[in-house]
mmCIF file of C-alpha atoms in Angstrom:
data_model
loop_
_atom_site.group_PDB
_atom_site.id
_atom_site.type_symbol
_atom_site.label_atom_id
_atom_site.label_comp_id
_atom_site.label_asym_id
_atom_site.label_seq_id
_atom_site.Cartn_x
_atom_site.Cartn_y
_atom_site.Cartn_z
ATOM 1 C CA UNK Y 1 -34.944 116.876 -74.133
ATOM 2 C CA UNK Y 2 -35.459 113.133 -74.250
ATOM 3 C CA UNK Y 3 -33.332 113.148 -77.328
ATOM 4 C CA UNK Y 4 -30.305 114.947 -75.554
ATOM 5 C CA UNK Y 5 -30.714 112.987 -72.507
ATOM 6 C CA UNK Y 6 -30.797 109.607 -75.407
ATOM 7 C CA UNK Y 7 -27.845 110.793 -77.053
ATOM 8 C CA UNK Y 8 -25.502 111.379 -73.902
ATOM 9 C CA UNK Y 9 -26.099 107.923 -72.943
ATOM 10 C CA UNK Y 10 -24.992 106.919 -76.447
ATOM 11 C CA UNK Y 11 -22.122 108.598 -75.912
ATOM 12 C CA UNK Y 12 -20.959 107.804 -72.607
ATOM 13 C CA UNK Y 13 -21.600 103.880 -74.162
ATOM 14 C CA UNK Y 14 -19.508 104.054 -76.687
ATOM 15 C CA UNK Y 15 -16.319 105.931 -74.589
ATOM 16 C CA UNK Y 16 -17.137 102.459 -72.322
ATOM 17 C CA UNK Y 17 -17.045 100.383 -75.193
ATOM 18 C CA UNK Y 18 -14.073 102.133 -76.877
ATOM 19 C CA UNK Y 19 -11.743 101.465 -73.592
ATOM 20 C CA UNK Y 20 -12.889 97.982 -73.585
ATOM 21 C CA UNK Y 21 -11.540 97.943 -77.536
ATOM 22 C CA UNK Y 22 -8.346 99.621 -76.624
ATOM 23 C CA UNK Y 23 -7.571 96.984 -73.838
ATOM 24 C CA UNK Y 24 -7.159 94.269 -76.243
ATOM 25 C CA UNK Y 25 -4.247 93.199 -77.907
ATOM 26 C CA UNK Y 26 -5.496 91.817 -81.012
ATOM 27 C CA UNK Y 27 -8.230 93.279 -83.360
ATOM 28 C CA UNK Y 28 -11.760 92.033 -81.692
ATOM 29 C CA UNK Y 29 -12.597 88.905 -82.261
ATOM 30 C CA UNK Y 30 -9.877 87.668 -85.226
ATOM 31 C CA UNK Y 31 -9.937 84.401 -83.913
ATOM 32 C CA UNK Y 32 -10.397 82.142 -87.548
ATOM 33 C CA UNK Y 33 -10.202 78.708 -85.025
ATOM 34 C CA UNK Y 34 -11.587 77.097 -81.678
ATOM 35 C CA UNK Y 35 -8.567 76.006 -80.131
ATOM 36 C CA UNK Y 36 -7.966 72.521 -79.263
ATOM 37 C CA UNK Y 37 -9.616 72.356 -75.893
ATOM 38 C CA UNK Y 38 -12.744 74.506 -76.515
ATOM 39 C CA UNK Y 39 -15.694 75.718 -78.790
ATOM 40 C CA UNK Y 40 -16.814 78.508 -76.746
ATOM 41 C CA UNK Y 41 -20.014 79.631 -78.836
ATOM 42 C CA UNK Y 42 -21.574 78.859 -81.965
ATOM 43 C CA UNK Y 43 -19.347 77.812 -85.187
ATOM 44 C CA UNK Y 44 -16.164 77.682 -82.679
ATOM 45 C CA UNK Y 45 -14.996 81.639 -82.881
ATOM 46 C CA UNK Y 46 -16.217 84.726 -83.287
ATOM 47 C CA UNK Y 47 -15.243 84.911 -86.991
ATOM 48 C CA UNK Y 48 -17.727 81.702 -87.370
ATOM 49 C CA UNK Y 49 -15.705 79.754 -89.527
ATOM 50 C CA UNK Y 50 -16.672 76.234 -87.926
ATOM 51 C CA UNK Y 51 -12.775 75.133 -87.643
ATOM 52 C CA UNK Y 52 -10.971 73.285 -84.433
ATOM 53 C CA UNK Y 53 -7.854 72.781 -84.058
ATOM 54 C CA UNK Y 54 -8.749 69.657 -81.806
ATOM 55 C CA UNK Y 55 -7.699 66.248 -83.360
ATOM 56 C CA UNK Y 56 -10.542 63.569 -83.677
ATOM 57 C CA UNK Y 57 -10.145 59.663 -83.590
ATOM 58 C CA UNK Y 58 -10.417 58.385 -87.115
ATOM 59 C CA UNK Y 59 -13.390 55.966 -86.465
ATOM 60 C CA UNK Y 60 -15.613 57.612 -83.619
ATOM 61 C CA UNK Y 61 -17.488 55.751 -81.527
ATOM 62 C CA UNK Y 62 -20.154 57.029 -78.915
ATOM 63 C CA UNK Y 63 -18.774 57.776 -75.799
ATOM 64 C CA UNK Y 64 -21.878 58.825 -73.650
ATOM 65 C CA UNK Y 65 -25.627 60.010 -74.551
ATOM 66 C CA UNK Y 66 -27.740 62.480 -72.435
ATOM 67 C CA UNK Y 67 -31.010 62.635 -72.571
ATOM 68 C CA UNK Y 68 -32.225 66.381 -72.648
ATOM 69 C CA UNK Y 69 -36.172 66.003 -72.407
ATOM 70 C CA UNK Y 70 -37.326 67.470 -75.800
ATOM 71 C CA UNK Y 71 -35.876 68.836 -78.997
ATOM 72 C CA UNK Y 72 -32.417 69.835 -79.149
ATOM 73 C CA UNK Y 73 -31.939 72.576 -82.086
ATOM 74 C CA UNK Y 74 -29.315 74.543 -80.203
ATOM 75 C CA UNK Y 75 -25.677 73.687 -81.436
ATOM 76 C CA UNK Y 76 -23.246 73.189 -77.806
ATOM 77 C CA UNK Y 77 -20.530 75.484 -76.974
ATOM 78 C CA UNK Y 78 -18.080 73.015 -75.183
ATOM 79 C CA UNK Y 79 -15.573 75.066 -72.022
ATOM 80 C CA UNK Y 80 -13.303 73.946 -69.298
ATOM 81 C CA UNK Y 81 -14.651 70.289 -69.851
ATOM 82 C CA UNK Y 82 -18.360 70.664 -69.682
ATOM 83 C CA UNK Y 83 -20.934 70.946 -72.367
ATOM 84 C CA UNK Y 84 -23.486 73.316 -72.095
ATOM 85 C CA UNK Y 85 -26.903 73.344 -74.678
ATOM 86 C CA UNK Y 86 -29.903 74.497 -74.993
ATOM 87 C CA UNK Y 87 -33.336 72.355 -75.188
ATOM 88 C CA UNK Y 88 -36.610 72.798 -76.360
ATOM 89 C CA UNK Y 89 -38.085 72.672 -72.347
ATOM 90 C CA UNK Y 90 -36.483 75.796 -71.713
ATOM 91 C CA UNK Y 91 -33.577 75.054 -69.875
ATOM 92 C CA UNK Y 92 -29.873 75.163 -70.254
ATOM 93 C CA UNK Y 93 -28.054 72.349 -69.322
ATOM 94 C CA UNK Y 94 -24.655 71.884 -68.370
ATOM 95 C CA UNK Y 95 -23.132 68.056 -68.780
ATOM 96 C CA UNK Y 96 -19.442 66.790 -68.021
ATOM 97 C CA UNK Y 97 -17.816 66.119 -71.130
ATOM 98 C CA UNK Y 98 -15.617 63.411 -69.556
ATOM 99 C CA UNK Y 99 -18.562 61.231 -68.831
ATOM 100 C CA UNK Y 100 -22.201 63.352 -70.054
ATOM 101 C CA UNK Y 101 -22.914 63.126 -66.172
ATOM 102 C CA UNK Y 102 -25.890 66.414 -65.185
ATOM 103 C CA UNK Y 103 -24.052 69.609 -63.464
ATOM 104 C CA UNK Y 104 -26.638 71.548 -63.262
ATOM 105 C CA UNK Y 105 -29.881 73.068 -65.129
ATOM 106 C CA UNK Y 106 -30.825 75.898 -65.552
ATOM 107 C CA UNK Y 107 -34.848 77.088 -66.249
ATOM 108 C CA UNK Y 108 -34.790 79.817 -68.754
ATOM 109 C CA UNK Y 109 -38.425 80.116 -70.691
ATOM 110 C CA UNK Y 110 -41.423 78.239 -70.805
ATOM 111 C CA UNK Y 111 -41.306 78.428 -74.311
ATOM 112 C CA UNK Y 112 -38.293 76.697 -74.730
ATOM 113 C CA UNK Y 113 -34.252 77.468 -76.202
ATOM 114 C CA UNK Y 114 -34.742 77.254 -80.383
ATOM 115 C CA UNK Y 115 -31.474 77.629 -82.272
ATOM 116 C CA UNK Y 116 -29.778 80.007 -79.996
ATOM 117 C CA UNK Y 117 -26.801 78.645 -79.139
ATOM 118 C CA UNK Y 118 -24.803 78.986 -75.546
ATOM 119 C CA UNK Y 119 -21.531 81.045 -75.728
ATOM 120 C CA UNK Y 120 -19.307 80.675 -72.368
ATOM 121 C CA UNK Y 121 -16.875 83.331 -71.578
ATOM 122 C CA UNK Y 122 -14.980 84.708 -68.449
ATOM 123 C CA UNK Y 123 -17.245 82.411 -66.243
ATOM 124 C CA UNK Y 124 -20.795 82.962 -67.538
ATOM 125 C CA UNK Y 125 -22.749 81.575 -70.206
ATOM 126 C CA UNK Y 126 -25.043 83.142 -72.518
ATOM 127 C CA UNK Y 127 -27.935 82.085 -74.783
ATOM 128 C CA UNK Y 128 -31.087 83.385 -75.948
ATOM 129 C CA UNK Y 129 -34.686 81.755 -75.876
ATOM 130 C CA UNK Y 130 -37.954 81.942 -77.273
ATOM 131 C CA UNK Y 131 -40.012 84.692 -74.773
ATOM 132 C CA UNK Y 132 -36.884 86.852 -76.459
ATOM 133 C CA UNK Y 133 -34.857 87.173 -72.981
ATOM 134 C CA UNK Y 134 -31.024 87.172 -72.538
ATOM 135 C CA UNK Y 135 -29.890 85.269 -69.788
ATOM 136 C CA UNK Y 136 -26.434 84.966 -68.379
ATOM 137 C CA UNK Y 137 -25.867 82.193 -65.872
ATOM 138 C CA UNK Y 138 -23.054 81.428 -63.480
ATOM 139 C CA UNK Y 139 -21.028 78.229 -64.701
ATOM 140 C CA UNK Y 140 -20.110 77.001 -61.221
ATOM 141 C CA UNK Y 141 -23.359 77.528 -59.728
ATOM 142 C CA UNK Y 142 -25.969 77.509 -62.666
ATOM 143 C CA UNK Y 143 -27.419 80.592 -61.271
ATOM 144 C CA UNK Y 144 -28.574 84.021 -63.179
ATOM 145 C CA UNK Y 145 -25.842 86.686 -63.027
ATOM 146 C CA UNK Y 146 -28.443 88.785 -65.032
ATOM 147 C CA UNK Y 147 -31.289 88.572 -68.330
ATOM 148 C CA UNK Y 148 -32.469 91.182 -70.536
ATOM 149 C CA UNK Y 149 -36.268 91.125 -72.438
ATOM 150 C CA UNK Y 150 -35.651 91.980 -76.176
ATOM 151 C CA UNK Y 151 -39.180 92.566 -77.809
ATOM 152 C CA UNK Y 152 -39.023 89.000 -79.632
ATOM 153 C CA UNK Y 153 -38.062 85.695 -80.298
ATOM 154 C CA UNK Y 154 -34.288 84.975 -80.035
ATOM 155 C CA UNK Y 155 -32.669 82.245 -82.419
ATOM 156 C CA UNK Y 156 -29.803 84.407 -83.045
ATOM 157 C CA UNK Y 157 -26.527 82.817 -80.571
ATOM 158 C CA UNK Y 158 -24.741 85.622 -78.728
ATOM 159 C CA UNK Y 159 -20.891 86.086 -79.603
ATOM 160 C CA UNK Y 160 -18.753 87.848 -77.068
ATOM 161 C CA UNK Y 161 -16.030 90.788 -77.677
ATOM 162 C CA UNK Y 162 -14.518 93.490 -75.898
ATOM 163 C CA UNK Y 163 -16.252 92.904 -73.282
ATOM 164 C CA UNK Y 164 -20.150 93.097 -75.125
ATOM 165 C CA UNK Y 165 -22.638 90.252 -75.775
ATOM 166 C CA UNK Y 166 -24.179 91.088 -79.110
ATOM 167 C CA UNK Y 167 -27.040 88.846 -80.213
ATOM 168 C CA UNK Y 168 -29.906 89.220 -82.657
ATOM 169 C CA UNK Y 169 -33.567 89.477 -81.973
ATOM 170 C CA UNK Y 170 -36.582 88.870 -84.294
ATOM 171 C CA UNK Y 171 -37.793 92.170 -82.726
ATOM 172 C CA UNK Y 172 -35.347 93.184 -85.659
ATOM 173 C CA UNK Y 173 -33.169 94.283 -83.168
ATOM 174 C CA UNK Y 174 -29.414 93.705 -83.325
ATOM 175 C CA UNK Y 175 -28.351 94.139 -79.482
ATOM 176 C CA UNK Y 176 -25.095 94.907 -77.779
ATOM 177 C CA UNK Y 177 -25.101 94.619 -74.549
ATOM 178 C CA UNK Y 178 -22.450 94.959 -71.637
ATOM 179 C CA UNK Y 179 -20.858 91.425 -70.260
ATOM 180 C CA UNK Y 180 -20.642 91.904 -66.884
ATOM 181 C CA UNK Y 181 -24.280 93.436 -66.174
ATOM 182 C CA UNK Y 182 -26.218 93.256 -69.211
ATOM 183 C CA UNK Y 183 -26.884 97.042 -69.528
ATOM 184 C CA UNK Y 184 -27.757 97.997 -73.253
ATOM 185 C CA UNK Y 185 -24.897 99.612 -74.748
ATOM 186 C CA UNK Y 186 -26.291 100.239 -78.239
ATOM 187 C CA UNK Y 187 -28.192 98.526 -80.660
ATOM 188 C CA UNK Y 188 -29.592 98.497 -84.216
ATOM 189 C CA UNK Y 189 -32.731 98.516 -85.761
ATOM 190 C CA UNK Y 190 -32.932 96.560 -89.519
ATOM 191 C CA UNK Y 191 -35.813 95.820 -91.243
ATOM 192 C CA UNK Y 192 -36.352 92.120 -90.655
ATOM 193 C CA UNK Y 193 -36.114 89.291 -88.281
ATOM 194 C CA UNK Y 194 -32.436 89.107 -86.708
ATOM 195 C CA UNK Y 195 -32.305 85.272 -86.972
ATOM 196 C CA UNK Y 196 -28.352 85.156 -88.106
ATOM 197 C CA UNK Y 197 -25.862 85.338 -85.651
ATOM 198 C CA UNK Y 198 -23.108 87.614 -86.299
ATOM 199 C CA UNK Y 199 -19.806 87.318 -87.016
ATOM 200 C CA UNK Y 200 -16.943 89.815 -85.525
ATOM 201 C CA UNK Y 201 -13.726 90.696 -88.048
ATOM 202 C CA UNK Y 202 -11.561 93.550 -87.495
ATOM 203 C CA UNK Y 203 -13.806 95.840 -84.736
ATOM 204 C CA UNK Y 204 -17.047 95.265 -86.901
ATOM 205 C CA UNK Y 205 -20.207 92.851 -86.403
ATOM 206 C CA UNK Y 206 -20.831 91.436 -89.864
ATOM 207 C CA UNK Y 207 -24.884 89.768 -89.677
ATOM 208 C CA UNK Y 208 -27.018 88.817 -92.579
ATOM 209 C CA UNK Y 209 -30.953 90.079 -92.466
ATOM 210 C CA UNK Y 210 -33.748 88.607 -92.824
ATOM 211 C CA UNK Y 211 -34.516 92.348 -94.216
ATOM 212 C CA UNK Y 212 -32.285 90.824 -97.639
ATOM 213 C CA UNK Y 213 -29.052 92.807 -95.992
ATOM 214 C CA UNK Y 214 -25.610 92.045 -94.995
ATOM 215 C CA UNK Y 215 -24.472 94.441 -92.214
ATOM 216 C CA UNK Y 216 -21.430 95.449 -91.120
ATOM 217 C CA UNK Y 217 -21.984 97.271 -87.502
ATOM 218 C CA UNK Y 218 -18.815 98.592 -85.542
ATOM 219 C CA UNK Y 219 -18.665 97.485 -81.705
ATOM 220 C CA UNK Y 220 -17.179 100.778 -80.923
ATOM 221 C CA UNK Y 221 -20.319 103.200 -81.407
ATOM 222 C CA UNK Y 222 -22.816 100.729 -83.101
ATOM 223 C CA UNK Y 223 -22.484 102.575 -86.011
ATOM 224 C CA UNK Y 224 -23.074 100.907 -89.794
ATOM 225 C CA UNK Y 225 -19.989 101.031 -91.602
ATOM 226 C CA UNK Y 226 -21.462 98.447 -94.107
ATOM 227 C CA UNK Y 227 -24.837 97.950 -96.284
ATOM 228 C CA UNK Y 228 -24.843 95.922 -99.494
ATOM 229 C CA UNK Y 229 -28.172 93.850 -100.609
ATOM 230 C CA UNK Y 230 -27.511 90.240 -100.677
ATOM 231 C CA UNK Y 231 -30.716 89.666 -103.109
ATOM 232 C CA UNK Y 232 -32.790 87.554 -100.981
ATOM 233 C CA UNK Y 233 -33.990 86.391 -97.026
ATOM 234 C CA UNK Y 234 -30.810 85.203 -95.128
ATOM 235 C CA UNK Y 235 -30.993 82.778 -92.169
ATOM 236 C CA UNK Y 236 -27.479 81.785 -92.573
ATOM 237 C CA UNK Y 237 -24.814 83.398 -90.504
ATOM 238 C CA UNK Y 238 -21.639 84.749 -92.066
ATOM 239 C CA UNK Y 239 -18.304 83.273 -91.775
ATOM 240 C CA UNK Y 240 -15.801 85.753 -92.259
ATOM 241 C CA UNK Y 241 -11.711 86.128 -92.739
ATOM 242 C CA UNK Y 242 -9.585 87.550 -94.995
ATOM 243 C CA UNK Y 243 -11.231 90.445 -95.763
ATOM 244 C CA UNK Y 244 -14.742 87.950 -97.053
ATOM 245 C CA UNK Y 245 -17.912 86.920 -96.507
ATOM 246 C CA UNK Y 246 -19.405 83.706 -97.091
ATOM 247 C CA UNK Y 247 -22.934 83.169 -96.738
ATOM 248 C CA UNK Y 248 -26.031 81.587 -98.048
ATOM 249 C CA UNK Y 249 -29.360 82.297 -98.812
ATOM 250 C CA UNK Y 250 -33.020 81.986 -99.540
ATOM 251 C CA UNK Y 251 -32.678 82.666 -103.131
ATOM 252 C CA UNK Y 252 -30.838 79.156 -103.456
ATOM 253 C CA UNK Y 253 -27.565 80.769 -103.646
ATOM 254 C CA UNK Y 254 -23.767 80.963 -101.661
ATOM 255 C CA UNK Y 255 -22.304 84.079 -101.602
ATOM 256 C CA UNK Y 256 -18.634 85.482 -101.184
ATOM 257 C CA UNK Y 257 -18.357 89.023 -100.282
ATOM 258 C CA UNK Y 258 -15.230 91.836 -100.412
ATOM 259 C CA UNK Y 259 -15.937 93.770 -97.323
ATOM 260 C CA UNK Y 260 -13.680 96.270 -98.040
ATOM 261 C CA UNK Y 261 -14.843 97.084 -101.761
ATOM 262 C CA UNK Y 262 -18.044 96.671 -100.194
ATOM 263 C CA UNK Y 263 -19.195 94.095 -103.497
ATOM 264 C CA UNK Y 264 -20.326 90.751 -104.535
ATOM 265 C CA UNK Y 265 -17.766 88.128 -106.214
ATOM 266 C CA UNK Y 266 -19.365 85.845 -106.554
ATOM 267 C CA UNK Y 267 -22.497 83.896 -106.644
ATOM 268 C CA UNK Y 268 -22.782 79.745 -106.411
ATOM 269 C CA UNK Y 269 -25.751 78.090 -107.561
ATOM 270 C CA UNK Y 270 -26.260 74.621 -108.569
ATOM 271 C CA UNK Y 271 -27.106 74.037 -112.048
ATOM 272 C CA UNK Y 272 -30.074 71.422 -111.434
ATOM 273 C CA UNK Y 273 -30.344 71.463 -107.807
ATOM 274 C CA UNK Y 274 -31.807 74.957 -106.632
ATOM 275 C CA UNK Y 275 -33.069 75.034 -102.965
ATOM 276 C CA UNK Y 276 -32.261 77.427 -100.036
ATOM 277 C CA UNK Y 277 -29.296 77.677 -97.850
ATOM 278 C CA UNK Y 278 -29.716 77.219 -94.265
ATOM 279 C CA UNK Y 279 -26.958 76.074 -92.970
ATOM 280 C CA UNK Y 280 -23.509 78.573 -92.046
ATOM 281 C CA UNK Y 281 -20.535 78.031 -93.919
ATOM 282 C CA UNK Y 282 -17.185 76.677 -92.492
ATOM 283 C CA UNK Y 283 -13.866 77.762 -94.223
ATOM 284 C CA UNK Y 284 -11.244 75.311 -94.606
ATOM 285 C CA UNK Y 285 -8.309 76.161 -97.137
ATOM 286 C CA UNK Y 286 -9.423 77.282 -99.924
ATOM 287 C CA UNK Y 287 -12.931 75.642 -99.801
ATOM 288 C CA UNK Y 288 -15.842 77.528 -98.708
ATOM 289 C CA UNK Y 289 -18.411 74.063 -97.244
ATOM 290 C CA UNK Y 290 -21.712 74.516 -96.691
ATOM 291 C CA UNK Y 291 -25.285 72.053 -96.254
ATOM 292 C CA UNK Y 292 -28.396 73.017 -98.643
ATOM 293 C CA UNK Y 293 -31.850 71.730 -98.333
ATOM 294 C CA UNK Y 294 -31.020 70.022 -101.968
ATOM 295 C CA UNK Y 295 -29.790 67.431 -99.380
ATOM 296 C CA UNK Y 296 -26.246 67.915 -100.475
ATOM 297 C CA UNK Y 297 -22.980 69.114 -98.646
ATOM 298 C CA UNK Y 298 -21.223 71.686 -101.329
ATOM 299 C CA UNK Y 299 -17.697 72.329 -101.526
ATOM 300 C CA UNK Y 300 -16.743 75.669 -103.169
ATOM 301 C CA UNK Y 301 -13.816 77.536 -104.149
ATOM 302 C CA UNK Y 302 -13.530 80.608 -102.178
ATOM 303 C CA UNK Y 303 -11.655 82.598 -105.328
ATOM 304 C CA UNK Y 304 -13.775 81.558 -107.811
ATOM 305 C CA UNK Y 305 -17.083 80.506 -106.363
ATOM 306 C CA UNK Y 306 -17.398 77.217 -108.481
ATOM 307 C CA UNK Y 307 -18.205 73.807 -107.323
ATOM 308 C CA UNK Y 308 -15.097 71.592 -105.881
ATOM 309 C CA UNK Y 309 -17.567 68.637 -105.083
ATOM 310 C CA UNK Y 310 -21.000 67.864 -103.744
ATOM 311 C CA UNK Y 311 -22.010 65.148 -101.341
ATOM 312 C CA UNK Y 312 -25.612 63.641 -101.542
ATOM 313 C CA UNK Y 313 -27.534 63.097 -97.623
ATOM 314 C CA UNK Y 314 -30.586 61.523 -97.706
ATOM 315 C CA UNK Y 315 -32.547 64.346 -96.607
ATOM 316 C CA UNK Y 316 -31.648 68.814 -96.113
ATOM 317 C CA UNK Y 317 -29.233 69.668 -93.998
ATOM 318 C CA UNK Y 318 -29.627 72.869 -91.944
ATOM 319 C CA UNK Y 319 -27.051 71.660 -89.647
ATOM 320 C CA UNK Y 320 -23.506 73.348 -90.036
ATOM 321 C CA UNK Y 321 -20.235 71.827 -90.612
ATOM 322 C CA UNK Y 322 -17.539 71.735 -88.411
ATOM 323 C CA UNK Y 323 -13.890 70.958 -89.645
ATOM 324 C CA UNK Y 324 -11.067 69.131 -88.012
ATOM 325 C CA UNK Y 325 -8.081 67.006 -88.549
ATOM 326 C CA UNK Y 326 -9.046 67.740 -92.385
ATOM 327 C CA UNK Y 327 -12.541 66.066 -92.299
ATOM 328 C CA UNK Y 328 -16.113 67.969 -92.161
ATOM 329 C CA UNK Y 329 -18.504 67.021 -90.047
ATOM 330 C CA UNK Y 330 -22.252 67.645 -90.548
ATOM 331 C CA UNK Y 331 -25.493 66.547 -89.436
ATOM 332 C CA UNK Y 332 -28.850 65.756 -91.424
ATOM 333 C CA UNK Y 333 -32.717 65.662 -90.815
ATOM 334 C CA UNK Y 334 -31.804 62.090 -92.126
ATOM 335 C CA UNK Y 335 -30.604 61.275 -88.666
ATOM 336 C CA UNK Y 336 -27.032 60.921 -90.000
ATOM 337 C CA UNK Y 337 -24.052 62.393 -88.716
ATOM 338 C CA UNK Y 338 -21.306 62.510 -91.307
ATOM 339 C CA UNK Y 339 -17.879 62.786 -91.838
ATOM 340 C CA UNK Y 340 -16.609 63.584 -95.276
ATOM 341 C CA UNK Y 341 -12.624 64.155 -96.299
ATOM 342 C CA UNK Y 342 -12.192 67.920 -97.131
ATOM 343 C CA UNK Y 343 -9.861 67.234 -100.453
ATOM 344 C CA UNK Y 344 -12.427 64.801 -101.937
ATOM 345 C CA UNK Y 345 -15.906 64.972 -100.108
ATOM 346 C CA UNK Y 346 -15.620 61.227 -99.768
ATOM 347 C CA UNK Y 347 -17.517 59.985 -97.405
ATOM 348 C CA UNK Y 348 -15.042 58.748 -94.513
ATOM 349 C CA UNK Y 349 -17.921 58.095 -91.135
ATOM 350 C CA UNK Y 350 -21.619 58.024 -90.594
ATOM 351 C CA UNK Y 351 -23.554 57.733 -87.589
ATOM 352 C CA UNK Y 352 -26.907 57.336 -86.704
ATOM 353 C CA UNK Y 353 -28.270 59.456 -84.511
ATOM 354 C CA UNK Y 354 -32.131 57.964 -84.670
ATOM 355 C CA UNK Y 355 -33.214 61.406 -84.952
ATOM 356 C CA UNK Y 356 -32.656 64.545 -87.176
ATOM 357 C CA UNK Y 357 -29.902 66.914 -86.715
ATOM 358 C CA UNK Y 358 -30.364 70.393 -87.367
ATOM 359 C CA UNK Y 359 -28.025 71.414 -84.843
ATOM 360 C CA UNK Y 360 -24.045 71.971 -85.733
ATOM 361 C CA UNK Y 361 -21.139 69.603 -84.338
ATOM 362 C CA UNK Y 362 -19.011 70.879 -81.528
ATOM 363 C CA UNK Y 363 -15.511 69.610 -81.335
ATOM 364 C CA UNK Y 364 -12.867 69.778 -78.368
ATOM 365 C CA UNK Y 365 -10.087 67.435 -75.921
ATOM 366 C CA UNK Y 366 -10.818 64.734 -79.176
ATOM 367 C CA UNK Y 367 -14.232 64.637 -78.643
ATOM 368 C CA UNK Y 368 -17.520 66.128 -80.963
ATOM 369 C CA UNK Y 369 -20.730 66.739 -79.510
ATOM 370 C CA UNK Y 370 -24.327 66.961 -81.297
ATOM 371 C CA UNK Y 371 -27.866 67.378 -80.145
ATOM 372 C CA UNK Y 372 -30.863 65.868 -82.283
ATOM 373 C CA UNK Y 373 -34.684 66.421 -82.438
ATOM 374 C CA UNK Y 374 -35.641 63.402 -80.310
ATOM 375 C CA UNK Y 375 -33.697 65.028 -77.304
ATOM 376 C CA UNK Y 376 -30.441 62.580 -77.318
ATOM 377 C CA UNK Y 377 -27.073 64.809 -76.920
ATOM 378 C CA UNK Y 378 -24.350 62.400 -78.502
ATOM 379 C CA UNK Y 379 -20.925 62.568 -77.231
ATOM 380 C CA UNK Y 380 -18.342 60.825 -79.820
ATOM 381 C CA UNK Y 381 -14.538 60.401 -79.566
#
């Protein structure tokens, strides 16, 4: 009986979710850039590629600095002119972008925000923390709309499409859950820690395991239209286009992936240099660029996997990249916030941040914002 009962509501979820697909124009979430005035949620678009279209000042400079409290690990998501980001007191707070001036905070868990990162969409934003709860807040007033317990810690960021929040749990739980009231619509169980966020190409939720496998989950039904072994722990989120992959891993290796022959083509390694990928990929051109914990920034060809150029940091970088105006951008646990030239990897800007950056860049309106351990949000332009 409690089987029947389980599947109807499956059912009736996924003839929800399918009329939410069929309402869109465009395939779910085949957005390869932020545009020029936003970076709604983590890596800039649901395809997690780490690209803006925004155009940066040559030399930045800082503009403002807001001091969050404690640790900031979660990357900003950046929306109708105010930055929100999560901190390691537990709250969610919302800052002005024109001037870093408080909106509003929000208290979300005693245990604090990790590396979930806010997404913003249709006038709520969402991020996970570290009791494992959901929470979608208001952006005018700051206030809960609604929050959902997941069994777990949540580093995984949420990513919004058709209408779903889907977001990873370390309950090993990939969720999908409904936008507007946070009802469960389906979700899936791996066999690891659900630490990657993931990315969204064509009506399917591509998200790397800490179970060793790449997923590929359709937001329709929930169903798995994809398994293929990766070879090794993945933290890293996919960034996806073009019918690929790119991802990297604990085994000390980037990957690029054919989703459609379901196969590996490739796998980067550095000859001398062999230490584990943290850090998501951005996709710029023809150059897949990614941070190791080698302490290097590696540029690789997205057709044949092989090195383009390396850049030596002074210490790992788990922080992402984000690209615009045809530089990447990157943080370090060296403090340093770098800017490198895509075509070269020359090093173009630093800036010292006094504290390391494990969180990503977010870029919009000509400004990029970053978060570092000692609490400082950084506002450059």
């Amino acid at each position: 009986m409690r089987r029947a009962q389980a599947a109807g509501t499956l059912v009736a979820s996924a003839v929800l979710l399918a009329g939410f697909i069929r309402a869109t124009q465009a395939p779910v979430g085949d957005q390869r850039a932020a545009p020029p005035d936003r970076w709604s949620q983590f890596r800039g678009s649901p395809q997690l590629t780490g690209v803006s279209d925004a155009k940066l000042p040559d030399n930045l400079k800082v503009l403002w600095t807001y001091d969050a409290g404690d640790a900031i690990e979660s990357s900003a998501a950046i929306a109708d002119g105010v930055v929100y980001v999560g901190s390691a007191t537990g709250e969610l707070h919302a800052v002005t972008l024109s001037d870093g001036k408080l909106r509003w905070k929000y208290r979300a868990s005693a245990a604090g925000i990790g590396e979930s990162s806010p997404a913003v969409a249709d006038g709520i934003v969402y991020v996970g923390d570290l009791d494992g709860v959901v929470h979608a807040i208001d952006v005018s007033s700051g206030k809960a709309r609604w929050t959902f317990k997941t069994g777990s810690e949540i580093k995984s960021s949420p990513v919004i499409a058709a209408g779903i929040v889907l977001v990873g749990s370390y309950d090993a739980n990939l969720y999908a859950l409904r936008a507007a009231d946070g009802k469960l619509v389906w979700k899936v169980q791996t066999q690891g820690y659900v630490h990657a966020t993931p990315a969204i190409l064509g009506g399917v939720a591509y998200v790397t395991g800490c179970d060793e496998i790449l997923r590929g989950i359709r937001l329709a039904d929930g169903k798995e239209v994809l398994t293929l072994s990766s070879g090794a722990y993945t933290g890293a989120s996919p960034a996806v286009t073009d019918g690929r992959a790119f991802y990297g891993t604990y085994g000390e290796e980037v990957l690029g992936v054919d989703l459609k022959a379901k196969k590996i083509l490739w796998r980067y390694k550095h000859p001398e240099r062999n230490f584990p990928f943290l850090s998501s990929a951005a996709l710029s051109g023809n150059l897949v660029i990614v941070g190791g914990r080698d302490k290097m920034v590696h540029a690789i060809d997205r057709v044949s996997g092989k090195a383009t150029w390396t850049f030596m940091a002074r210490a790992r970088i788990d922080s992402s990249p984000a690209i615009a105006g045809g530089r990447a951008y990157v943080g370090s646990s060296d403090g340093k916030l770098y800017g490198l030239e895509i075509a070269t990897g020359k090093r173009v800007f630093e800036f010292d941040a006094g504290g390391p950056l494990t969180a990503s860049p977010a870029v919009a309106s000509g400004r990029l914002v970053i978060g570092s351990h000692d609490g400082k949000l950084f506002c450059l332009g």
